[in-house]
Structures are given as structure tokens and as C-alpha cells.
């Protein structure tokens, strides 16, 4: 451009413009190539990073415990990761192209859960932790838990679900086995006859079986979580219980795995004797102490009864042995007399008449004594065996008393004793077995005559007491008995050991037989005695056997019978 504003083109300027244009074009080309190179490098780097991310995701999917699955818009499975086959051992081909409702069983699951799951899928919403059951051809059951999320295209079209799955078969099976084992253990414990309960180290109850409910009257729900000390330990045993729990906690319990005797308290406060055994077990929650407790109250009572019966049997056996030892003498003495005097009469025909009569009297007395002895033994045996029946009838006691004193009169006279009778004629009759009442009176009179010194007195009396009972008594002024002798005198086959009794013949059955015969008449035998003073034995018959109105004999007979 010139000063006048015009432009004049010359050859020199033209070439300059061309050069400038070439230079500018070269610069633009260089810049474009540089940009292209940078773009290609960036794309290459992005592809590499994408491949790395994809590889990482693939590695995570294959190494994870769960597997990945996908379905199409019709909810048919179209993809399973390889991890599915590794975890379950099932082929993916069994599931690909199949609908979940066709493949999986609803067995063991709540219908409402399935209904809600289907509604979730129809609403294209995500779901978490849903379980399926699948049964293979060999009948094995698999339990799968899945999480899923709906997948949509860029345009918002639903194209299926994608999610993860977990094999819970072993977990569910193990839990079911554990529950079955626990249920079996519970049934075993509930069927046990002994009370069972478990304690934690603090003495709180963590288990309580049915027998414990029945033993202590606390239900399982009431007992769980409560202190065993507050529930079943008697107040007097609390200190011992605290020491026991302390020893269990430090592992120094001498009584562990052994049986000990103790006491326990029921809900109503009653205390009973029991046998306790404690064992220790370890659980995932820590130590527990298991207690088995048995009420031994009845067993102890039976044991004491057995010991008492054994003692009584031993005493009876000893008494019978002593009786047999005494009987050997009692039987031999009259038999020897009978045989000896008989031999004398046979071998010595020239014996004077007076001597011969004396021998005959001895034979008769020995025979009568032997018969009396045998009768007493047989009567006692029949009564003990429960084979004695009473033949009851109205009996006039005044007449019966006279008959008894007549029988014993000669013997009392020979012993230089005074035999008295004190029975009023107007005394009411009694409904009894005449023979047995007579046997009672004869035995009592015989004992008194036998153990009363010459010059003494024997009295037979009868009267009504203020309760309307009939009292038949025989009193003597004889040697009497000490208290310890009296208790032994009522034992069958027992003879008192004193100088005077050893001089008398007897079986030791008198008072025992009299008491049994009295009790057969619903009565009682009372004995009042003292050494050197004498003895009064009284047979007390109940008022029901006293006949106040003779016209009521028949009714009274029926009442007693």
C-alpha cells in the first residue's frame, strides 16, 4: 500500500504472498497431524483401561463366592458365570433359556413371599435375599439366594434382570440338621424321668425340661433366665450353693460328674430330699453346667422300710431260733416224763399202788402240758396267717369267769394261792367268741398262778368303764416285770430271763397270744406291772361289743360281723 492508498502488485510481492501461504499451510498441516496423533493415543489408552477394568470385573466375578446371572425381558435365564458351576456342581445348560418359576420349587417357602416376589419383578423393581429351592434329577435339594436389579436400554426399554446368586444349601442343611438334633435332644430330655436343667456360669437357668416342670411346678418359660438359687435352692442351702457355683466357675468342683445327696425346694416352698449329678459342656456361647436331679423321698422311705423289715425279720428269725432252742427243752421234758414213767410201769410190775398212781399223774400232767404247748403254737400260727375266724355269740361273763376259776382252782390251791373272782352277776353280756375269750382268761390266770409266790393272791374281775367298754382283768401279787421285760414279754417265742421264770415251764407265747386274740375282737391289752409288786393284765373290749339291750343281739351281731 502506498501513501496515496493504492496497492500496486509487483512480481516481488506475488512470490512473497505465495511463500507466506505455503508456510501457513504447512503449519496447519503440522497442527492437524499432531492433534490426530494425540487423539489416537487417547483412544488407545482408553481402550486399554477399559480392557483392564473389564478384566478386573471378570476376575472378581469368577473369584467371588457368588455367581452372576442375567435374564431377558421374558425372565428367561440367558447368562450364568462360570462360578455357578464351580459352586453348585450343576451345569449352566440346565438353566439357560428356562423361566425361574419352571425351574424352582416353592416347597418350604411361604406363599405370600412368592407372590410378593412376582409382584416385584412385574414392577421392574430390584430385590434382595430371595430364596429358591431346586431339586436335581437325583432328588437332591439345593437352596439358592439371589439378588437382582432390572436392566434398561438407553431408551428406557426393559431388557431383563442382572444379579448375583449364593448357594445356601450347606448352610440351610446344617441349620436344619442342627434344629433336628436340638429337637431330638429336647424330646429326649423331655422324656427323661429326672428333672434336668442347665446353668450358665452365673447360675442362671438356660434350659429346663418337662420333668423339672413337674418336679418344681415352675414352667419352662417361667424358669428360663432366672437364678436357680432363687428358684429351687432352700434357704438353708444358699451358702453351700454359692460355694458350689464358685468351685464350678474356677474348675475346682470335686462333685462334678458324680452323684451327691442334697435338698431342693418346690414352688409351694416344700423341701424334698434329692440326688444331684452335674456335668460340664462347652457351647459356642461358653460353658454350661448340666444338672440332673431326682426326687429320692419315696426311695428313701422304701429303703428305710426295707431296712426296718430286714431288722424285724432278723429279730423274728432270732426269736424263732431262741424259741426252738427253748422248745427243744419244753418238748423233751414232758415227753421224757411220759416215756420214762411209762417204761417204769412196764418194767416194774410190782410197784406199789401209791407210787404207780403218782407215776400216772405225772404222765397225765406231762401230756396235758405238752398238749397246751402245741395248742398255743398252733393258735399263734393260725392268727399270724390270718386264718382265725371268730364264732361270735352273746356271752355271760359271770358264768365264764366261774368256769375259768374252776379250771385253775386246783392248780392255785396246789401252789398255795388264793384265787378270787370279782364279776357282778348283773354285768351286761358281750358279743364275742366264747372259746377265744376263755382262752384269754385261762392264759392270764395261768401266768399269774405260775409267777406268784405261795401265799399270794390272783383275782379275776370284770366291769364297765365310763366309756362303756368292758374291762376283763387278772391281777396278781407275783414277781412283776421291769419295763424292759414287759416290752419283750409281748414278743412271740420270748421267755423272760429271771430266776423265777426259769423254774417255770412255758413257751413264751402267753401274752403274745392274748394280745392277738384281744385285737381279733377289736380290743386292746393293757398291762400294769412292777417288780416285786405284781401284775394286772386287762383285756379291754370296745363298747360296740357290750350288749346293753338283749333284744338287740341280732342287730349287734350283724354290725360286728
XYZ file of C-alpha atoms in Angstrom:
561
model
C 0.000 0.000 0.000
C 1.287 3.368 -0.900
C 0.847 6.783 0.625
C -1.897 7.603 -1.736
C -3.842 4.487 -0.598
C -3.355 2.353 -3.663
C -1.975 -1.121 -3.910
C 0.367 -1.995 -6.599
C 1.215 -5.604 -7.253
C 4.635 -6.399 -8.453
C 6.325 -9.660 -9.178
C 8.282 -9.456 -5.996
C 5.184 -9.118 -3.847
C 3.422 -12.028 -5.543
C 6.082 -14.511 -4.708
C 6.161 -13.282 -1.173
C 2.473 -13.947 -0.763
C 2.879 -17.456 -2.097
C 5.670 -18.146 0.314
C 3.604 -16.918 3.234
C 0.660 -19.070 2.159
C 2.818 -22.138 1.909
C 4.245 -21.529 5.320
C 0.779 -21.112 6.808
C -0.479 -24.307 5.148
C 2.457 -26.271 6.460
C 1.761 -25.037 9.975
C -1.871 -26.037 9.764
C -0.892 -29.494 8.500
C 1.554 -29.967 11.304
C -1.055 -28.953 13.856
C -3.637 -31.360 12.381
C -1.240 -34.261 12.380
C -0.298 -33.558 15.987
C -3.963 -33.439 17.029
C -4.683 -36.684 15.203
C -1.772 -38.417 16.860
C -2.910 -37.216 20.296
C -6.464 -38.369 19.653
C -5.361 -41.814 18.534
C -3.163 -42.174 21.620
C -6.013 -41.159 23.900
C -8.386 -43.651 22.319
C -5.778 -46.382 22.589
C -5.242 -45.608 26.275
C -8.999 -45.599 26.952
C -9.423 -48.949 25.233
C -6.578 -50.378 27.308
C -8.079 -49.063 30.514
C -11.489 -50.423 29.524
C -9.986 -53.836 28.876
C -8.236 -53.709 32.260
C -11.488 -52.741 34.009
C -13.337 -55.494 32.177
C -10.650 -57.996 33.158
C -10.822 -56.880 36.776
C -14.592 -57.249 36.768
C -14.274 -60.653 35.148
C -11.721 -61.724 37.755
C -13.945 -60.502 40.583
C -16.939 -62.338 39.163
C -15.037 -65.577 38.765
C -13.286 -65.390 42.139
C -16.270 -64.265 44.215
C -18.253 -66.753 46.304
C -21.388 -65.646 44.464
C -22.153 -66.021 40.778
C -23.608 -63.581 38.265
C -26.763 -64.241 36.301
C -28.868 -62.431 33.724
C -32.379 -62.843 32.321
C -34.060 -61.412 29.264
C -37.239 -59.368 29.145
C -39.265 -62.604 29.438
C -37.440 -63.525 32.642
C -35.608 -66.407 30.980
C -32.051 -67.040 32.114
C -29.567 -66.060 29.406
C -26.320 -65.969 31.332
C -24.584 -67.642 34.274
C -20.984 -67.014 35.229
C -18.618 -69.978 35.439
C -18.641 -69.603 39.205
C -22.163 -71.101 39.245
C -20.891 -74.481 38.070
C -17.878 -74.338 40.404
C -20.024 -73.610 43.454
C -23.065 -75.803 42.830
C -21.667 -78.564 40.627
C -24.669 -78.083 38.322
C -24.429 -77.399 34.596
C -25.484 -73.955 33.393
C -27.192 -75.611 30.435
C -29.911 -76.883 32.800
C -30.983 -73.308 33.500
C -30.251 -71.285 30.348
C -33.413 -70.463 28.451
C -35.645 -71.528 31.365
C -38.004 -69.428 33.450
C -37.396 -69.377 37.230
C -40.949 -70.474 38.017
C -40.431 -73.552 35.880
C -37.080 -74.382 37.420
C -37.538 -73.697 41.090
C -39.799 -75.278 43.700
C -41.889 -73.329 46.143
C -41.569 -76.164 48.662
C -40.701 -74.935 52.115
C -41.416 -71.279 51.399
C -44.321 -69.086 52.363
C -46.781 -68.500 49.503
C -47.036 -64.804 50.312
C -43.270 -64.421 49.782
C -43.544 -65.875 46.264
C -46.496 -63.645 45.459
C -44.600 -60.563 46.615
C -41.516 -61.622 44.626
C -43.527 -61.941 41.399
C -45.100 -58.536 42.003
C -41.616 -57.054 42.439
C -40.455 -58.487 39.107
C -43.579 -57.325 37.298
C -42.998 -53.839 38.705
C -39.370 -53.943 37.428
C -38.003 -53.287 40.888
C -34.801 -54.613 42.484
C -34.971 -57.431 45.066
C -32.571 -58.764 47.665
C -32.160 -62.005 49.611
C -34.895 -64.044 47.926
C -34.572 -67.839 48.220
C -35.384 -70.584 45.734
C -35.393 -74.355 46.057
C -34.200 -76.521 43.200
C -34.447 -80.328 43.091
C -31.987 -82.134 40.843
C -32.808 -85.296 38.921
C -31.338 -87.440 41.708
C -33.698 -85.799 44.216
C -31.132 -83.623 45.930
C -32.411 -80.277 47.137
C -30.485 -77.050 46.521
C -31.274 -73.737 48.156
C -30.222 -70.562 46.300
C -30.419 -66.980 47.498
C -30.422 -64.258 44.808
C -30.255 -60.505 44.492
C -31.443 -58.831 41.281
C -31.683 -55.433 39.611
C -33.675 -54.558 36.475
C -31.689 -53.519 33.367
C -32.966 -50.907 30.891
C -31.697 -49.750 27.480
C -30.599 -46.153 26.829
C -34.061 -45.503 25.560
C -35.615 -46.851 28.796
C -36.789 -50.190 27.450
C -36.731 -53.120 29.962
C -34.320 -55.745 28.707
C -34.104 -58.097 31.730
C -32.595 -58.601 35.186
C -28.998 -58.888 36.264
C -27.905 -60.099 39.665
C -25.899 -62.394 41.917
C -26.661 -65.768 43.465
C -25.441 -67.630 46.562
C -25.606 -71.355 47.304
C -27.116 -71.720 50.801
C -27.610 -75.477 50.548
C -24.943 -76.430 53.101
C -25.933 -73.610 55.434
C -29.638 -74.467 55.312
C -28.922 -78.195 55.599
C -26.573 -77.642 58.531
C -29.141 -75.424 60.231
C -31.887 -77.979 59.596
C -29.655 -80.750 60.958
C -28.832 -78.650 63.987
C -32.509 -77.896 64.555
C -33.371 -81.589 64.145
C -30.598 -82.536 66.566
C -31.779 -79.931 69.037
C -35.381 -81.081 68.646
C -34.311 -84.703 69.206
C -32.291 -83.695 72.250
C -35.296 -81.760 73.529
C -37.558 -84.794 73.055
C -35.030 -86.989 74.869
C -34.716 -84.523 77.735
C -38.469 -84.046 77.957
C -38.986 -87.817 78.076
C -36.434 -88.203 80.881
C -37.836 -89.116 84.292
C -35.260 -86.999 86.121
C -35.502 -83.231 86.336
C -32.894 -81.616 84.056
C -31.752 -78.010 83.890
C -28.694 -76.173 82.559
C -26.978 -73.184 84.133
C -24.590 -70.567 82.809
C -21.536 -69.646 84.946
C -23.643 -67.015 86.725
C -26.140 -69.620 87.885
C -28.906 -68.506 85.519
C -31.162 -71.202 84.057
C -30.735 -71.703 80.286
C -32.605 -74.994 79.913
C -35.451 -76.684 81.817
C -37.089 -79.976 80.845
C -40.611 -81.271 81.380
C -39.659 -83.381 84.407
C -38.256 -80.226 86.018
C -41.612 -78.535 85.397
C -43.408 -81.415 87.108
C -40.906 -81.666 89.968
C -40.708 -77.983 90.895
C -44.041 -76.700 89.450
C -42.235 -73.951 87.501
C -42.902 -73.857 83.744
C -40.032 -73.674 81.260
C -40.989 -70.114 80.306
C -41.012 -69.054 83.961
C -37.684 -70.709 84.772
C -35.503 -69.647 81.815
C -33.244 -66.718 82.637
C -33.884 -66.861 86.376
C -31.411 -67.630 89.123
C -31.520 -71.264 90.177
C -30.746 -70.170 93.737
C -33.866 -68.009 93.883
C -36.000 -70.691 92.277
C -35.225 -74.066 93.877
C -32.445 -73.775 96.486
C -33.728 -73.924 100.108
C -32.764 -71.011 102.324
C -30.545 -73.163 104.493
C -28.559 -74.338 101.464
C -27.802 -70.922 99.894
C -24.274 -70.653 101.308
C -23.435 -74.167 100.143
C -24.883 -73.326 96.701
C -22.696 -70.207 96.400
C -19.602 -72.235 97.270
C -20.611 -74.866 94.728
C -21.040 -72.297 91.923
C -17.691 -70.740 92.821
C -15.974 -74.116 92.569
C -17.643 -74.769 89.211
C -16.514 -71.422 87.804
C -12.856 -71.941 88.749
C -12.857 -75.590 87.663
C -12.280 -76.996 91.139
C -15.565 -78.839 91.713
C -14.954 -82.200 93.376
C -18.604 -83.151 92.870
C -18.536 -82.769 89.067
C -19.596 -85.979 87.245
C -20.656 -87.640 90.495
C -23.880 -88.048 92.464
C -24.464 -86.151 95.696
C -27.388 -86.025 98.121
C -28.926 -82.634 98.796
C -32.288 -80.933 99.199
C -34.373 -78.795 96.832
C -37.408 -76.542 97.119
C -40.647 -76.704 95.152
C -42.732 -73.714 94.137
C -45.003 -74.144 97.170
C -41.982 -73.962 99.471
C -41.891 -77.654 100.359
C -38.399 -79.133 100.602
C -37.542 -82.657 99.487
C -34.529 -84.944 99.510
C -32.896 -85.399 96.120
C -29.907 -86.862 94.308
C -27.933 -84.393 92.150
C -25.452 -85.032 89.322
C -23.697 -82.165 87.485
C -21.773 -82.300 84.188
C -19.988 -79.583 82.247
C -20.266 -78.850 78.499
C -18.866 -76.222 76.173
C -21.066 -74.476 73.595
C -20.436 -71.629 71.119
C -21.838 -69.362 73.819
C -19.457 -70.601 76.506
C -19.641 -73.077 79.391
C -22.850 -74.564 80.708
C -23.400 -76.776 83.728
C -25.995 -79.519 83.287
C -27.810 -80.764 86.371
C -29.803 -83.973 86.691
C -31.922 -84.077 89.836
C -34.007 -86.974 91.154
C -36.522 -86.860 93.994
C -35.488 -89.735 96.260
C -38.042 -89.169 99.011
C -40.025 -92.285 98.110
C -36.854 -94.272 97.513
C -35.519 -93.319 100.924
C -38.828 -94.269 102.509
C -38.742 -97.620 100.721
C -35.134 -98.111 101.746
C -35.958 -97.391 105.381
C -38.974 -99.690 105.167
C -36.770 -102.425 103.717
C -34.194 -101.897 106.449
C -36.929 -101.969 109.077
C -38.424 -105.107 107.536
C -34.980 -106.681 107.378
C -34.385 -105.793 111.018
C -37.784 -107.141 112.029
C -37.146 -110.292 110.014
C -33.797 -110.717 111.728
C -35.422 -110.158 115.114
C -38.186 -112.602 114.236
C -35.660 -115.120 113.000
C -33.633 -114.696 116.164
C -36.778 -115.004 118.296
C -37.827 -118.156 116.493
C -34.331 -119.565 116.881
C -34.497 -118.795 120.585
C -37.981 -120.312 120.666
C -36.778 -123.504 119.003
C -33.923 -123.675 121.465
C -36.407 -123.271 124.320
C -38.913 -125.619 122.709
C -36.316 -128.339 122.446
C -36.284 -128.319 126.248
C -40.038 -127.740 126.628
C -40.884 -130.633 124.308
C -38.287 -133.033 125.614
C -39.153 -132.525 129.288
C -42.796 -133.727 129.175
C -42.003 -136.352 126.544
C -39.162 -137.715 128.639
C -41.507 -137.806 131.625
C -44.199 -139.649 129.663
C -41.725 -142.132 128.202
C -39.735 -142.548 131.426
C -42.687 -143.173 133.732
C -44.311 -145.449 131.136
C -41.133 -147.513 130.946
C -41.074 -147.790 134.741
C -44.658 -149.014 134.815
C -43.921 -151.613 132.145
C -40.614 -152.797 133.544
C -41.614 -152.845 137.234
C -44.991 -154.536 137.633
C -44.519 -154.799 141.416
C -44.503 -151.033 142.016
C -46.693 -150.098 144.978
C -50.126 -148.763 144.074
C -49.438 -145.361 145.580
C -46.236 -144.995 143.566
C -47.955 -146.244 140.429
C -50.725 -143.637 140.776
C -48.127 -140.939 141.266
C -46.398 -142.017 138.042
C -49.734 -141.975 136.195
C -50.457 -138.467 137.469
C -47.040 -137.361 136.211
C -47.731 -138.913 132.804
C -51.111 -137.171 132.600
C -49.693 -133.775 133.689
C -46.810 -134.035 131.227
C -49.214 -134.941 128.426
C -51.517 -132.024 129.268
C -48.580 -129.633 129.365
C -47.371 -130.930 126.011
C -50.866 -130.516 124.534
C -51.114 -126.970 125.921
C -47.769 -126.113 124.408
C -48.714 -127.464 120.974
C -52.103 -125.730 121.043
C -50.508 -122.365 121.833
C -48.060 -122.700 118.945
C -50.792 -123.737 116.515
C -53.135 -120.945 117.626
C -50.420 -118.322 117.238
C -49.508 -119.600 113.776
C -53.144 -119.515 112.643
C -53.605 -115.957 113.896
C -50.397 -114.745 112.231
C -51.509 -116.372 108.970
C -54.908 -114.640 109.200
C -56.771 -117.937 109.290
C -58.590 -117.478 112.587
C -62.315 -116.761 112.325
C -64.393 -115.713 115.318
C -67.591 -117.570 116.135
C -69.438 -114.770 117.939
C -72.332 -115.134 120.352
C -73.689 -113.356 123.441
C -71.570 -114.439 126.428
C -72.432 -114.097 130.139
C -69.154 -113.062 131.747
C -70.129 -114.116 135.271
C -70.696 -117.698 134.101
C -67.498 -117.648 132.026
C -65.477 -116.344 134.990
C -66.732 -119.143 137.244
C -65.802 -121.747 134.624
C -62.270 -120.378 134.361
C -61.659 -120.224 138.098
C -62.906 -123.801 138.466
C -60.348 -124.953 135.887
C -57.499 -123.151 137.635
C -58.723 -123.715 141.197
C -56.848 -126.973 141.810
C -53.619 -125.585 140.370
C -53.900 -122.421 142.505
C -54.603 -124.471 145.580
C -51.575 -126.676 144.896
C -49.459 -123.521 144.611
C -50.844 -122.272 147.941
C -52.503 -119.274 146.272
C -55.855 -117.607 146.871
C -57.894 -117.429 143.662
C -60.602 -114.746 143.790
C -63.463 -113.876 141.436
C -64.995 -110.375 141.209
C -67.573 -110.413 138.380
C -71.064 -108.976 139.126
C -73.975 -111.197 138.158
C -75.826 -108.276 136.529
C -72.931 -107.388 134.266
C -74.101 -106.997 130.617
C -73.283 -109.793 128.201
C -70.758 -109.277 125.406
C -70.814 -110.336 121.737
C -67.598 -112.380 121.468
C -66.131 -115.752 120.597
C -66.648 -117.678 123.857
C -63.769 -120.102 123.249
C -61.267 -117.313 122.460
C -62.272 -115.138 125.420
C -61.994 -118.179 127.683
C -58.556 -118.852 126.181
C -57.543 -115.263 127.011
C -58.653 -115.576 130.634
C -57.101 -119.034 131.114
C -53.753 -117.786 129.745
C -53.766 -114.742 132.027
C -54.793 -116.813 135.068
C -52.157 -119.456 134.289
C -49.421 -116.808 134.054
C -50.473 -115.279 137.366
C -50.602 -118.655 139.118
C -47.242 -119.581 137.613
C -45.409 -116.388 138.647
C -46.952 -115.719 142.063
C -45.188 -116.881 145.224
C -47.067 -119.146 147.706
C -49.402 -117.148 149.917
C -50.146 -114.672 147.153
C -53.458 -113.735 145.554
C -54.822 -113.962 141.993
C -58.046 -112.064 141.179
C -60.277 -112.302 138.081
C -62.521 -109.230 137.682
C -64.825 -107.649 135.095
C -66.516 -104.219 134.919
C -67.756 -101.498 132.591
C -65.673 -98.305 132.389
C -67.018 -94.775 131.914
C -66.726 -95.136 128.114
C -68.984 -98.172 128.057
C -66.121 -100.595 127.389
C -65.874 -103.998 129.079
C -62.672 -104.494 131.081
C -61.662 -108.103 131.893
C -58.660 -108.144 134.225
C -56.457 -110.640 136.036
C -54.405 -109.198 138.914
C -51.761 -110.971 140.984
C -49.298 -110.234 143.750
C -46.493 -112.014 141.942
C -42.943 -111.144 140.935
C -43.947 -108.467 138.383
C -41.843 -107.221 135.478
C -39.478 -104.357 134.746
C -40.316 -102.041 131.774
C -37.719 -103.656 129.513
C -39.047 -107.096 130.406
C -42.616 -106.009 129.639
C -41.754 -104.942 126.071
C -40.080 -108.296 125.474
C -42.947 -110.225 127.056
C -45.225 -109.311 124.136
C -42.801 -110.729 121.560
C -43.734 -114.236 120.401
C -41.418 -117.075 121.468
C -39.787 -114.903 124.162
C -39.261 -116.061 127.738
C -38.095 -113.601 130.377
C -34.719 -114.372 131.823
C -35.038 -114.332 135.601
C -34.519 -116.883 138.298
C -38.205 -117.401 138.963
C -39.209 -117.752 135.320
C -36.503 -120.307 134.714
C -38.154 -122.502 137.346
C -41.454 -122.429 135.450
C -42.468 -124.259 132.341
C -43.728 -122.154 129.429
C -43.400 -121.346 125.764
C -43.165 -117.586 125.979
C -46.369 -117.310 123.931
C -48.846 -116.333 126.663
C -49.027 -112.525 126.427
C -48.360 -112.503 122.681
C -51.261 -114.888 122.102
C -53.548 -112.978 124.492
C -52.854 -109.673 122.715
C -53.545 -111.181 119.273
C -56.824 -112.736 120.438
C -57.848 -109.430 122.035
C -57.087 -107.498 118.839
C -59.178 -110.006 116.872
C -62.089 -108.707 118.974
C -61.123 -105.066 118.134
C -59.889 -104.673 121.686
C -56.644 -103.736 123.409
C -54.471 -105.368 126.056
C -53.210 -103.246 128.946
C -50.543 -104.451 131.393
C -49.674 -102.660 134.626
C -46.708 -104.238 136.404
C -43.761 -103.544 138.674
C -41.028 -105.837 140.050
C -41.960 -107.243 143.454
C -45.449 -105.684 143.344
C -47.320 -107.834 140.881
C -49.053 -107.609 137.515
C -52.517 -106.613 136.315
C -53.366 -107.614 132.734
C -56.593 -106.154 131.312
C -58.404 -107.134 128.137
C -60.446 -104.082 127.038
C -63.356 -104.874 124.701
C -64.933 -101.978 122.734
C -68.366 -100.626 123.724
C -69.806 -101.956 120.452
C -69.448 -105.493 121.834
C -71.324 -104.781 125.071
C -74.967 -105.886 124.870
C -76.950 -103.338 126.848
C -80.371 -104.404 125.464
C -80.718 -108.179 124.980
C -83.321 -107.527 122.272
C -80.636 -106.032 120.090
C -78.488 -109.139 119.941
C -79.235 -109.854 116.295
C -78.643 -106.284 115.137
C -75.403 -106.109 117.074
C -74.255 -109.428 115.640
C -74.812 -108.076 112.100
C -72.998 -104.826 112.915
C -69.928 -106.583 114.285
C -69.917 -109.235 111.581
